[in-house]
Short mmCIF file of C-alpha atoms in Angstrom, two decimals:
data_model
loop_
_atom_site.label_atom_id
_atom_site.label_comp_id
_atom_site.label_asym_id
_atom_site.label_seq_id
_atom_site.Cartn_x
_atom_site.Cartn_y
_atom_site.Cartn_z
CA UNK Q 20 -0.13 0.01 0.19
CA UNK Q 21 1.62 3.31 -1.02
CA UNK Q 22 1.35 6.00 2.01
CA UNK Q 23 -1.58 8.18 2.46
CA UNK Q 24 0.39 11.05 3.65
CA UNK Q 25 -0.65 14.20 1.65
CA UNK Q 26 -3.88 12.17 -0.01
CA UNK Q 27 -6.89 13.55 -0.26
CA UNK Q 28 -9.57 11.50 1.70
CA UNK Q 29 -13.22 12.29 2.32
CA UNK Q 30 -15.12 10.00 4.75
CA UNK Q 31 -18.72 10.50 4.95
CA UNK Q 32 -20.89 9.68 7.99
CA UNK Q 33 -18.09 11.07 10.27
CA UNK Q 34 -19.37 12.92 13.02
CA UNK Q 35 -19.25 10.24 14.87
CA UNK Q 36 -18.72 6.03 15.10
CA UNK Q 37 -16.58 4.38 12.52
CA UNK Q 38 -16.49 7.53 10.24
CA UNK Q 39 -15.01 9.42 13.26
CA UNK Q 40 -12.22 7.08 13.85
CA UNK Q 41 -11.75 6.36 10.12
CA UNK Q 42 -11.04 10.39 9.75
CA UNK Q 43 -8.69 10.43 12.96
CA UNK Q 44 -7.05 7.40 11.88
CA UNK Q 45 -6.35 9.25 7.98
CA UNK Q 46 -5.21 12.28 9.41
CA UNK Q 47 -3.19 10.77 12.17
CA UNK Q 48 -1.18 9.03 8.88
CA UNK Q 49 -0.81 12.49 7.40
CA UNK Q 50 -3.54 12.33 5.10
CA UNK Q 51 -5.67 15.50 3.88
CA UNK Q 52 -9.23 14.76 5.36
CA UNK Q 53 -12.80 16.11 4.56
CA UNK Q 54 -15.23 15.00 7.29
CA UNK Q 55 -18.75 14.61 6.22
CA UNK Q 56 -21.83 14.59 8.15
CA UNK Q 57 -25.48 15.49 8.13
CA UNK Q 58 -25.13 17.20 11.35
CA UNK Q 59 -22.51 20.19 10.76
CA UNK Q 60 -21.58 20.77 14.32
CA UNK Q 61 -20.42 17.12 14.81
CA UNK Q 62 -18.58 17.37 11.38
CA UNK Q 63 -17.11 20.70 12.73
CA UNK Q 64 -15.83 19.02 16.03
CA UNK Q 65 -14.11 15.97 14.43
CA UNK Q 66 -12.54 18.19 11.79
CA UNK Q 67 -11.47 20.61 14.44
CA UNK Q 68 -10.00 18.05 16.54
CA UNK Q 69 -8.00 16.35 13.63
CA UNK Q 70 -7.10 18.83 11.78
CA UNK Q 71 -9.56 18.27 8.93
CA UNK Q 72 -12.04 20.34 6.71
CA UNK Q 73 -16.10 19.85 7.71
CA UNK Q 74 -18.00 19.73 4.71
CA UNK Q 75 -21.47 19.04 6.21
CA UNK Q 76 -24.54 17.84 4.05
CA UNK Q 77 -25.98 14.78 2.36
CA UNK Q 78 -23.21 12.24 1.56
CA UNK Q 79 -24.62 11.93 -2.24
CA UNK Q 80 -23.76 15.28 -2.82
CA UNK Q 81 -20.28 15.80 -1.00
CA UNK Q 82 -18.22 15.52 -3.59
CA UNK Q 83 -17.93 18.81 -5.79
CA UNK Q 84 -17.47 20.59 -2.20
CA UNK Q 85 -15.08 18.27 -0.91
CA UNK Q 86 -12.89 18.08 -4.04
CA UNK Q 87 -12.38 21.91 -3.88
CA UNK Q 88 -11.34 21.85 -0.29
CA UNK Q 89 -8.62 19.12 -1.16
CA UNK Q 90 -7.42 21.45 -4.00
CA UNK Q 91 -9.05 19.31 -7.23
CA UNK Q 92 -8.04 15.59 -6.21
CA UNK Q 93 -9.79 13.09 -4.07
CA UNK Q 94 -7.45 10.04 -3.70
CA UNK Q 95 -9.54 8.07 -1.43
CA UNK Q 96 -13.30 7.66 -0.54
CA UNK Q 97 -14.87 5.97 2.49
CA UNK Q 98 -18.30 5.65 2.04
CA UNK Q 99 -19.63 4.96 5.50
CA UNK Q 100 -22.69 7.03 5.80
CA UNK Q 101 -25.46 4.84 6.57
CA UNK Q 102 -29.50 4.20 8.05
CA UNK Q 103 -30.80 1.36 9.89
CA UNK Q 104 -34.57 0.83 10.15
CA UNK Q 105 -36.22 -2.18 11.87
CA UNK Q 106 -38.98 -4.18 10.27
CA UNK Q 107 -39.87 -6.70 7.24
CA UNK Q 108 -41.84 -6.27 4.20
CA UNK Q 109 -44.14 -3.80 6.37
CA UNK Q 110 -41.52 -1.45 7.23
CA UNK Q 111 -42.63 1.93 5.42
CA UNK Q 112 -41.88 2.67 1.93
CA UNK Q 113 -39.91 5.65 2.78
CA UNK Q 114 -37.26 3.20 5.32
CA UNK Q 115 -36.71 1.02 2.24
CA UNK Q 116 -36.23 4.03 0.18
CA UNK Q 117 -33.77 5.70 2.76
CA UNK Q 118 -31.81 2.07 3.16
CA UNK Q 119 -31.56 1.75 -0.43
CA UNK Q 120 -30.50 5.79 -1.21
CA UNK Q 121 -28.11 6.02 1.46
CA UNK Q 122 -26.62 2.67 1.97
CA UNK Q 123 -26.68 1.80 -1.81
CA UNK Q 124 -27.11 4.64 -4.40
CA UNK Q 125 -24.65 7.20 -2.34
CA UNK Q 126 -22.25 4.52 -3.31
CA UNK Q 127 -22.90 4.54 -6.84
CA UNK Q 128 -23.26 8.06 -7.31
CA UNK Q 129 -19.97 8.82 -5.65
CA UNK Q 130 -18.07 5.97 -7.90
CA UNK Q 131 -19.87 7.61 -10.93
CA UNK Q 132 -18.14 10.74 -10.13
CA UNK Q 133 -14.51 9.82 -9.12
CA UNK Q 134 -13.98 6.61 -11.44
CA UNK Q 135 -13.12 8.63 -14.62
CA UNK Q 136 -10.32 10.94 -13.00
CA UNK Q 137 -9.09 7.64 -11.05
CA UNK Q 138 -8.86 5.61 -14.04
CA UNK Q 139 -7.01 8.50 -16.01
CA UNK Q 140 -4.30 8.85 -13.36
CA UNK Q 141 -4.62 5.10 -12.73
CA UNK Q 142 -4.97 5.14 -9.06
CA UNK Q 143 -7.91 5.60 -6.60
CA UNK Q 144 -9.20 4.18 -3.54
CA UNK Q 145 -12.57 3.21 -2.70
CA UNK Q 146 -13.69 2.03 0.84
CA UNK Q 147 -17.24 0.78 1.54
CA UNK Q 148 -18.44 0.45 5.37
CA UNK Q 149 -21.10 -2.70 4.54
CA UNK Q 150 -21.56 -4.26 7.86
CA UNK Q 151 -21.20 -7.84 8.54
CA UNK Q 152 -25.00 -7.81 7.55
CA UNK Q 153 -23.91 -7.66 4.39
CA UNK Q 154 -22.06 -11.25 4.34
CA UNK Q 155 -24.84 -12.45 6.74
CA UNK Q 156 -28.12 -10.90 7.42
CA UNK Q 157 -29.49 -8.69 10.54
CA UNK Q 158 -32.13 -10.30 12.58
CA UNK Q 159 -35.12 -7.73 12.68
CA UNK Q 160 -34.21 -5.66 9.75
CA UNK Q 161 -34.91 -6.42 6.54
CA UNK Q 162 -33.99 -3.11 4.87
CA UNK Q 163 -30.62 -2.72 6.36
CA UNK Q 164 -29.85 -6.52 5.68
CA UNK Q 165 -30.64 -6.22 1.95
CA UNK Q 166 -29.33 -2.79 1.33
CA UNK Q 167 -25.93 -4.04 2.77
CA UNK Q 168 -26.06 -6.80 0.82
CA UNK Q 169 -26.43 -4.83 -2.38
CA UNK Q 170 -23.66 -2.36 -0.85
CA UNK Q 171 -21.19 -5.63 -0.83
CA UNK Q 172 -22.13 -6.94 -4.42
CA UNK Q 173 -21.63 -2.95 -5.49
CA UNK Q 174 -17.86 -3.02 -3.72
CA UNK Q 175 -17.45 -6.35 -5.20
CA UNK Q 176 -18.28 -5.12 -9.09
CA UNK Q 177 -16.02 -2.15 -8.82
CA UNK Q 178 -13.19 -4.26 -7.45
CA UNK Q 179 -13.54 -7.26 -10.23
CA UNK Q 180 -14.05 -4.53 -12.62
CA UNK Q 181 -11.02 -1.92 -12.13
CA UNK Q 182 -8.37 -3.26 -9.96
CA UNK Q 183 -6.03 -3.97 -12.87
CA UNK Q 184 -6.61 -0.15 -13.82
CA UNK Q 185 -5.23 0.77 -10.21
CA UNK Q 186 -8.43 1.25 -8.29
CA UNK Q 187 -8.49 -0.35 -4.87
CA UNK Q 188 -11.52 -1.13 -3.29
CA UNK Q 189 -12.26 -2.45 0.46
CA UNK Q 190 -15.40 -3.53 2.16
CA UNK Q 191 -15.42 -3.07 5.88
CA UNK Q 192 -17.60 -5.83 7.37
CA UNK Q 193 -17.91 -5.62 11.29
CA UNK Q 194 -20.31 -6.90 13.47
CA UNK Q 195 -21.17 -5.19 16.79
CA UNK Q 196 -19.32 -2.01 17.17
CA UNK Q 197 -19.51 0.46 20.04
CA UNK Q 198 -21.49 3.43 18.16
CA UNK Q 199 -24.97 5.14 18.51
CA UNK Q 200 -26.05 2.53 16.14
CA UNK Q 201 -25.54 -0.26 18.67
CA UNK Q 202 -26.81 1.98 21.56
CA UNK Q 203 -30.01 2.74 19.49
CA UNK Q 204 -30.63 -1.01 18.89
CA UNK Q 205 -31.66 -1.49 22.42
CA UNK Q 206 -32.43 -5.08 24.16
CA UNK Q 207 -32.11 -6.66 20.44
CA UNK Q 208 -28.43 -5.27 20.09
CA UNK Q 209 -27.47 -6.38 23.47
CA UNK Q 210 -28.78 -9.61 22.77
CA UNK Q 211 -26.92 -10.15 19.37
CA UNK Q 212 -24.01 -7.57 19.11
CA UNK Q 213 -22.85 -6.27 22.34
CA UNK Q 214 -21.40 -9.27 23.78
CA UNK Q 215 -18.51 -9.28 20.82
CA UNK Q 216 -18.73 -5.27 20.34
CA UNK Q 217 -15.40 -3.41 19.30
CA UNK Q 218 -14.42 0.13 19.48
CA UNK Q 219 -14.42 1.91 16.34
CA UNK Q 220 -10.93 2.76 16.53
CA UNK Q 221 -10.37 -0.96 16.27
CA UNK Q 222 -12.51 -0.87 12.91
CA UNK Q 223 -9.86 1.98 11.46
CA UNK Q 224 -7.23 -0.65 12.56
CA UNK Q 225 -8.51 -3.40 10.76
CA UNK Q 226 -8.99 -1.14 7.56
CA UNK Q 227 -5.32 -0.22 7.64
CA UNK Q 228 -3.88 -3.81 8.00
CA UNK Q 229 -6.12 -4.90 5.15
CA UNK Q 230 -4.87 -1.91 2.98
CA UNK Q 231 -1.37 -3.09 3.63
CA UNK Q 232 -2.14 -6.17 2.95
CA UNK Q 233 -4.18 -5.55 -0.26
CA UNK Q 234 -7.30 -7.57 1.02
CA UNK Q 235 -10.99 -6.52 -0.37
CA UNK Q 236 -12.67 -7.66 2.81
CA UNK Q 237 -11.82 -5.99 6.10
CA UNK Q 238 -13.26 -8.36 9.16
CA UNK Q 239 -12.91 -6.54 12.28
CA UNK Q 240 -14.54 -9.86 13.62
CA UNK Q 241 -12.47 -12.45 12.21
CA UNK Q 242 -15.05 -15.17 13.08
CA UNK Q 243 -17.35 -13.45 10.86
CA UNK Q 244 -15.33 -15.28 8.12
CA UNK Q 245 -16.56 -18.58 9.38
CA UNK Q 246 -20.27 -17.52 9.75
CA UNK Q 247 -20.03 -16.82 6.34
CA UNK Q 248 -18.35 -19.76 4.94
CA UNK Q 249 -20.91 -21.74 6.99
CA UNK Q 250 -23.79 -19.53 4.96
CA UNK Q 251 -22.34 -20.70 1.72
CA UNK Q 252 -21.93 -24.13 2.36
CA UNK Q 253 -24.45 -25.34 4.53
CA UNK Q 254 -27.47 -22.68 3.99
CA UNK Q 255 -30.19 -24.87 5.78
CA UNK Q 256 -28.27 -25.33 8.65
CA UNK Q 257 -27.31 -21.75 8.75
CA UNK Q 258 -30.82 -20.76 8.57
CA UNK Q 259 -32.05 -22.73 11.24
CA UNK Q 260 -29.38 -21.42 13.55
CA UNK Q 261 -30.44 -17.55 12.29
CA UNK Q 262 -33.84 -18.59 12.86
CA UNK Q 263 -33.14 -19.95 16.55
CA UNK Q 264 -31.50 -16.07 17.01
CA UNK Q 265 -34.83 -14.85 15.58
CA UNK Q 266 -36.86 -16.57 17.91
CA UNK Q 267 -34.99 -15.83 21.12
CA UNK Q 268 -35.48 -11.69 19.96
CA UNK Q 269 -39.45 -12.79 19.85
CA UNK Q 270 -38.88 -13.75 23.57
CA UNK Q 271 -37.86 -10.18 24.55
CA UNK Q 272 -41.14 -9.04 23.20
CA UNK Q 273 -43.02 -11.08 25.56
CA UNK Q 274 -44.11 -10.00 29.05
CA UNK Q 275 -41.57 -9.55 31.62
CA UNK Q 276 -38.72 -9.41 28.79
CA UNK Q 277 -36.80 -5.89 27.98
CA UNK Q 278 -38.81 -3.80 25.29
CA UNK Q 279 -37.63 -4.25 21.57
CA UNK Q 280 -35.51 -1.63 20.01
CA UNK Q 281 -37.76 1.36 18.63
CA UNK Q 282 -37.48 1.85 14.73
CA UNK Q 283 -34.30 4.02 13.85
CA UNK Q 284 -33.99 6.67 11.39
CA UNK Q 285 -31.14 8.17 9.80
CA UNK Q 286 -28.19 7.33 11.65
CA UNK Q 287 -24.35 6.36 10.90
CA UNK Q 288 -22.35 3.65 10.82
#
């Protein structure tokens, strides 16, 4: 991996959690960083802490201002902004639309704008925060699970299509991370994710290790590789195990049990 010193880096959803950890790590390595977040105050706070530039707003529209802030060239783009809603087919249309727009189409729009310059220069790096849900699933959240599968598929397509032309692609697929998103998951998150949750800095460390080793798949929780292998080789057994977790989640909603997590709106991974 080439050094990221003086590289122009954009991190979306960087007002907290994984995004803020990525921004801090890139800045510590000498990169010139743009911190993007829907919340201007959060973006400004992380930018001030790291010596970066805050460019608040929707992740899908950040690139023109970010490119200007970086002097015209973006070397690394971290598609980290994400949303999560609970529910299945009954989830509202706008919940499904938001999951698709933020978790998938924001990545597509960024790649559409960045690829011409990267291909001309023969270098560029696209980092997608996907989640282990993209490799496996997320009990209780169909919009999140489905859109994260799509985000992983898009990252895979970018990698297989452009790696011989100098474009490096990485898909970060953590399980539980101690962020606001995990906190908002309530009792369901406590059951499924909190026991093995890691700090956001561990995710940034895993990314830099994976970049140094030239790996596409970044697994802050190494055990996710085994779960993904089980899913691929014995899907019925894997589905039976996941259904067992589903039944545990349903038990949480019964009288005398902790309440289920409330539906969540826009947030960041």
